[in-house]
C-alpha positions as MATLAB code, in Angstrom:
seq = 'XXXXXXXXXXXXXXXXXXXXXXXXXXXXXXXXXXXXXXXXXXXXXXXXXXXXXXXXXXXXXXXXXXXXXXXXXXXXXXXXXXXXXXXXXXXXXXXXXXXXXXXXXXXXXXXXXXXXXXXXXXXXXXXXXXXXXXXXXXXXXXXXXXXXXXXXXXXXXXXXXXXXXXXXXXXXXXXXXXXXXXXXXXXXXXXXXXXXXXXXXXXXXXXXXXXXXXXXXXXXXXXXXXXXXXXXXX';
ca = [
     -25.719   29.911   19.377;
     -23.676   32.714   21.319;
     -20.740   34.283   19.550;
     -18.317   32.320   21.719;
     -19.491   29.134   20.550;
     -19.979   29.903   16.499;
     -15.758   30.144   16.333;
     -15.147   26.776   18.308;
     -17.951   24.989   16.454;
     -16.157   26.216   13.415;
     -12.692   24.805   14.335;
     -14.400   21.271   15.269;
     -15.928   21.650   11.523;
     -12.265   21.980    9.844;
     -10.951   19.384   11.694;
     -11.766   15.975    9.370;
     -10.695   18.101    6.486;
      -7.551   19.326    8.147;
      -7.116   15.611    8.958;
      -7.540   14.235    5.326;
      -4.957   16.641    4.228;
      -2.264   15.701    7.031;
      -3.291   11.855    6.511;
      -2.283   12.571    2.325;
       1.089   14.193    3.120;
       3.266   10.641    3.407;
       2.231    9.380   -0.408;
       2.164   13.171   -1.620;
       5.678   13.582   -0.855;
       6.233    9.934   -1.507;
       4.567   10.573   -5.246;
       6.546   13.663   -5.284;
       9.777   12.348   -4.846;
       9.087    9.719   -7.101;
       8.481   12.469   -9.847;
      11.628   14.252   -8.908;
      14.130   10.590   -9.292;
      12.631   10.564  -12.989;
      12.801   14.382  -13.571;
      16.519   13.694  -12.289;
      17.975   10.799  -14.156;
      18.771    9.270  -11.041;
      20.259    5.575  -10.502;
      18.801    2.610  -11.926;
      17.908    0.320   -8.776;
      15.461   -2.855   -8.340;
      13.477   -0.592   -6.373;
      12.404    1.749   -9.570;
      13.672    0.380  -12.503;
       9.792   -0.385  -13.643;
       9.167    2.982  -13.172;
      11.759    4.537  -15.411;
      10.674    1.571  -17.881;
       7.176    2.893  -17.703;
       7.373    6.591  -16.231;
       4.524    7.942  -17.633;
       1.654    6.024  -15.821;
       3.233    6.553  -12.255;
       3.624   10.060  -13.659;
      -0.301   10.428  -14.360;
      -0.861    8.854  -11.257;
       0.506   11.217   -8.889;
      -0.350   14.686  -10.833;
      -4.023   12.926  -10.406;
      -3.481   11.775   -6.783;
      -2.330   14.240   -5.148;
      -4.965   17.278   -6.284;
      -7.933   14.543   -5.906;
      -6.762   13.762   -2.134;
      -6.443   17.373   -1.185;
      -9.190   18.667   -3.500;
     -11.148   15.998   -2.367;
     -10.361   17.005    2.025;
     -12.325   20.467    1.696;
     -15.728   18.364    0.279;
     -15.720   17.543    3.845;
     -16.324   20.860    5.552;
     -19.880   21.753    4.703;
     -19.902   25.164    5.558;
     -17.130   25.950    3.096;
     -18.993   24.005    0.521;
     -22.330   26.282    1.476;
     -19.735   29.883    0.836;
     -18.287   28.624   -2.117;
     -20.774   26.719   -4.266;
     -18.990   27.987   -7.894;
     -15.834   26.273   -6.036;
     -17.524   22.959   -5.068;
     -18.857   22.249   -8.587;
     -15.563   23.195  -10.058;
     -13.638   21.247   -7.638;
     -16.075   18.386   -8.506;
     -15.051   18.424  -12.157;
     -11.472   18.260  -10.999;
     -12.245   15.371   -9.093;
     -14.060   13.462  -11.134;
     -11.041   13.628  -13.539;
      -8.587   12.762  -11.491;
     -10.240   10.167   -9.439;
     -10.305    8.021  -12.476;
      -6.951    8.937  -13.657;
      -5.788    7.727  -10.467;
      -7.915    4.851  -10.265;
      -7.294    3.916  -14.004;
      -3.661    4.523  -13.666;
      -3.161    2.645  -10.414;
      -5.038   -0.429  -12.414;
      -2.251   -0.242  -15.301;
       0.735   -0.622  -12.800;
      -1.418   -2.925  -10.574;
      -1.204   -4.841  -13.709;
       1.840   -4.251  -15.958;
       4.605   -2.891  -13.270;
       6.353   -5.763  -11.336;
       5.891   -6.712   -8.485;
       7.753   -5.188   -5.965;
       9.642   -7.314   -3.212;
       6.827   -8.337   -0.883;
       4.223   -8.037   -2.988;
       2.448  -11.191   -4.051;
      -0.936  -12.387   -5.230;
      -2.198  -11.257   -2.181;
      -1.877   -7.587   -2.502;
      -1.985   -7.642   -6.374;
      -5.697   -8.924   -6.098;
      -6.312   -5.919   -3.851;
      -4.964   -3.696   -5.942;
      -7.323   -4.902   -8.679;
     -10.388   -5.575   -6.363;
      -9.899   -1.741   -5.323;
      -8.983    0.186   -8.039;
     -11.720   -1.417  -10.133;
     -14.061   -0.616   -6.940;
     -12.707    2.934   -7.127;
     -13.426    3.749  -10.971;
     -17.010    1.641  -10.409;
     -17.851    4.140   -7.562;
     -16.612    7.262   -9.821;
     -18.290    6.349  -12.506;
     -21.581    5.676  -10.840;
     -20.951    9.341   -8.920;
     -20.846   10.780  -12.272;
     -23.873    9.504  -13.469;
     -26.218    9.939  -10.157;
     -25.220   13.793  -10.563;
     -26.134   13.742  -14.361;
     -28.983   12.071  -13.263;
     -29.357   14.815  -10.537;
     -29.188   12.540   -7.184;
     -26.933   14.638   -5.607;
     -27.473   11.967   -2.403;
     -26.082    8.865   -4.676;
     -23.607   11.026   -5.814;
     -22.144   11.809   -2.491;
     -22.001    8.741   -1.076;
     -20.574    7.256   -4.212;
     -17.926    9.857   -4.308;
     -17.173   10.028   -0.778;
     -16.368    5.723   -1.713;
     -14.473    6.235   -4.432;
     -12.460    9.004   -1.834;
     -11.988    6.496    1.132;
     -10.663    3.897   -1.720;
      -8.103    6.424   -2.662;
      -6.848    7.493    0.282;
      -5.947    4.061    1.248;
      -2.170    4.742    0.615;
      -2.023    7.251    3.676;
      -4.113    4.910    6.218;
      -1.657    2.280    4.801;
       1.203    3.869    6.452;
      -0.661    3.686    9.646;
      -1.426    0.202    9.101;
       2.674   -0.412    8.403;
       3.673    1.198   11.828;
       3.263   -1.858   14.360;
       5.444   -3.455   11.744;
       7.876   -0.724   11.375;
       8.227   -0.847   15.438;
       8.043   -4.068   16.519;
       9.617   -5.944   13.634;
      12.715   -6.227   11.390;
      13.449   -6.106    8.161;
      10.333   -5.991    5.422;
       7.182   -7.629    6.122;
       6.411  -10.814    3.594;
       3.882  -11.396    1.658;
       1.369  -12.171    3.800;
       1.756   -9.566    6.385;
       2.162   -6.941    3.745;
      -1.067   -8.204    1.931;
      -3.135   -7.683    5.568;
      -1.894   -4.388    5.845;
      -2.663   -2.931    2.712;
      -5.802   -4.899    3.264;
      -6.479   -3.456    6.467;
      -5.814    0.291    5.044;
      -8.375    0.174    2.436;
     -11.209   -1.601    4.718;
     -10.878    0.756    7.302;
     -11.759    3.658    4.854;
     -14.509    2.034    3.537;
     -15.817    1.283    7.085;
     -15.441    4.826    7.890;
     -17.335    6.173    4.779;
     -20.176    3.906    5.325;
     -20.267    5.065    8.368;
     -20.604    8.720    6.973;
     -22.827    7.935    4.410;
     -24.957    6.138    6.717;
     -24.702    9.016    9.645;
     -25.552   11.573    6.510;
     -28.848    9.621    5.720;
     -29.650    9.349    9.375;
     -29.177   12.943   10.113;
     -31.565   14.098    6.392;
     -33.753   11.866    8.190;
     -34.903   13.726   11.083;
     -34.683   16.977    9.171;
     -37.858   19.267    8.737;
     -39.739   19.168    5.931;
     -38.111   22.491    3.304;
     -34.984   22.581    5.457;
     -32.078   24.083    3.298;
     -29.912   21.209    2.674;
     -26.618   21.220    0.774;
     -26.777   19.334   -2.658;
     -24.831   16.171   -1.539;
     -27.309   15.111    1.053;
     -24.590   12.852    2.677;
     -22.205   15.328    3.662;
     -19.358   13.879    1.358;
     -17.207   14.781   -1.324;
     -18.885   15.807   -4.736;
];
């Protein structure tokens, strides 16, 4: 590889991290805001009255969500992973905590907070289908790296990732709507796109996961290989 080409290859290597990151601002500020109206004592309004209720799950929520979707962005650029190995693991602690904080959390409003208007059975039973399918795929990502599979252990974490991350494809998902319509969606409409947010990240990481296997594949035999064979978060 000439010197020319080692800093653009580079570049093209940040990019899905630098991505994840942008695609994690919305619900980070969203989250942060949130945390700023309780810190505040602002007004009591349909719109967050279960949160001051309740503050302290939504409160655990996004001090776990936002360092697990940022945290969880720089898993994706192999090369820094190779530099920093000390950094990965530790970063992989923190992640492993806060994944199921956030999953665990999310499962407790899912569950206890009303519903908010437009939410109906339809997007409460993908809350729950999710979020349990989020702390299933961090809990069996925690035991394939006990059990040293660092392959199983990336592709379940870089699940478990794609599940959490749902809120920012979900704004993407609520554009057309934002656009072309008026006023909230209903319930159905809202239910398909917060639907539609969390299937296309799992698409995509199957995708990886399955591209990752692929690629180990048609690697030579003692080729230096990072620990989680499928390129994902750990």
């Amino acid at each position: 590889m000439s010197a020319r080409a080692m800093p653009v290859s580079n570049r093209a290597a940040w990019r899905v991290p630098a991505l994840l990151v942008v695609l994690s601002l919305v619900p980070a500020a969203a989250g942060t805001a949130r945390l700023v109206e309780l810190a505040r004592g602002a007004a009591v309004t349909v719109e967050n009255a279960r949160f001051f209720a309740h503050p302290l799950p939504v409160v655990l929520h996004v001090f776990a969500v936002i360092p697990f979707s940022i945290l969880g962005a720089f898993q994706f650029a192999p090369a820094f992973r190779r530099r920093h190995r000390g950094w990965h693991r530790a970063a992989g602690r923190v992640l492993g905590v806060c994944g199921l904080v956030a999953a665990l959390t999310g499962l407790w409003m899912a569950q206890f907070y009303p519903w908010p208007a437009g939410d109906g059975v339809g997007v409460y039973l993908e809350r729950l289908v999710f979020g349990s399918a989020m702390v299933a795929s961090m809990v069996l990502a925690l035991d394939a790296v006990r059990r040293r599979d660092f392959a199983a252990h990336g592709a379940w974490m870089t699940r478990a990732y794609a599940i959490g991350m749902g809120a920012g494809t979900q704004v993407l998902t609520h554009l057309p709507w934002a656009l072309l319509a008026h006023g909230k969606p209903s319930e159905l409409p809202r239910a398909v796109m917060m639907g539609a947010g969390w299937v296309i990240n799992v698409v995509v990481a199957e995708w990886i996961i399955r591209r990752g296997r692929r690629r180990l594949a048609h690697e030579p035999r003692g080729a230096a290989r990072l620990p989680a064979a499928v390129r994902g978060p750990a």
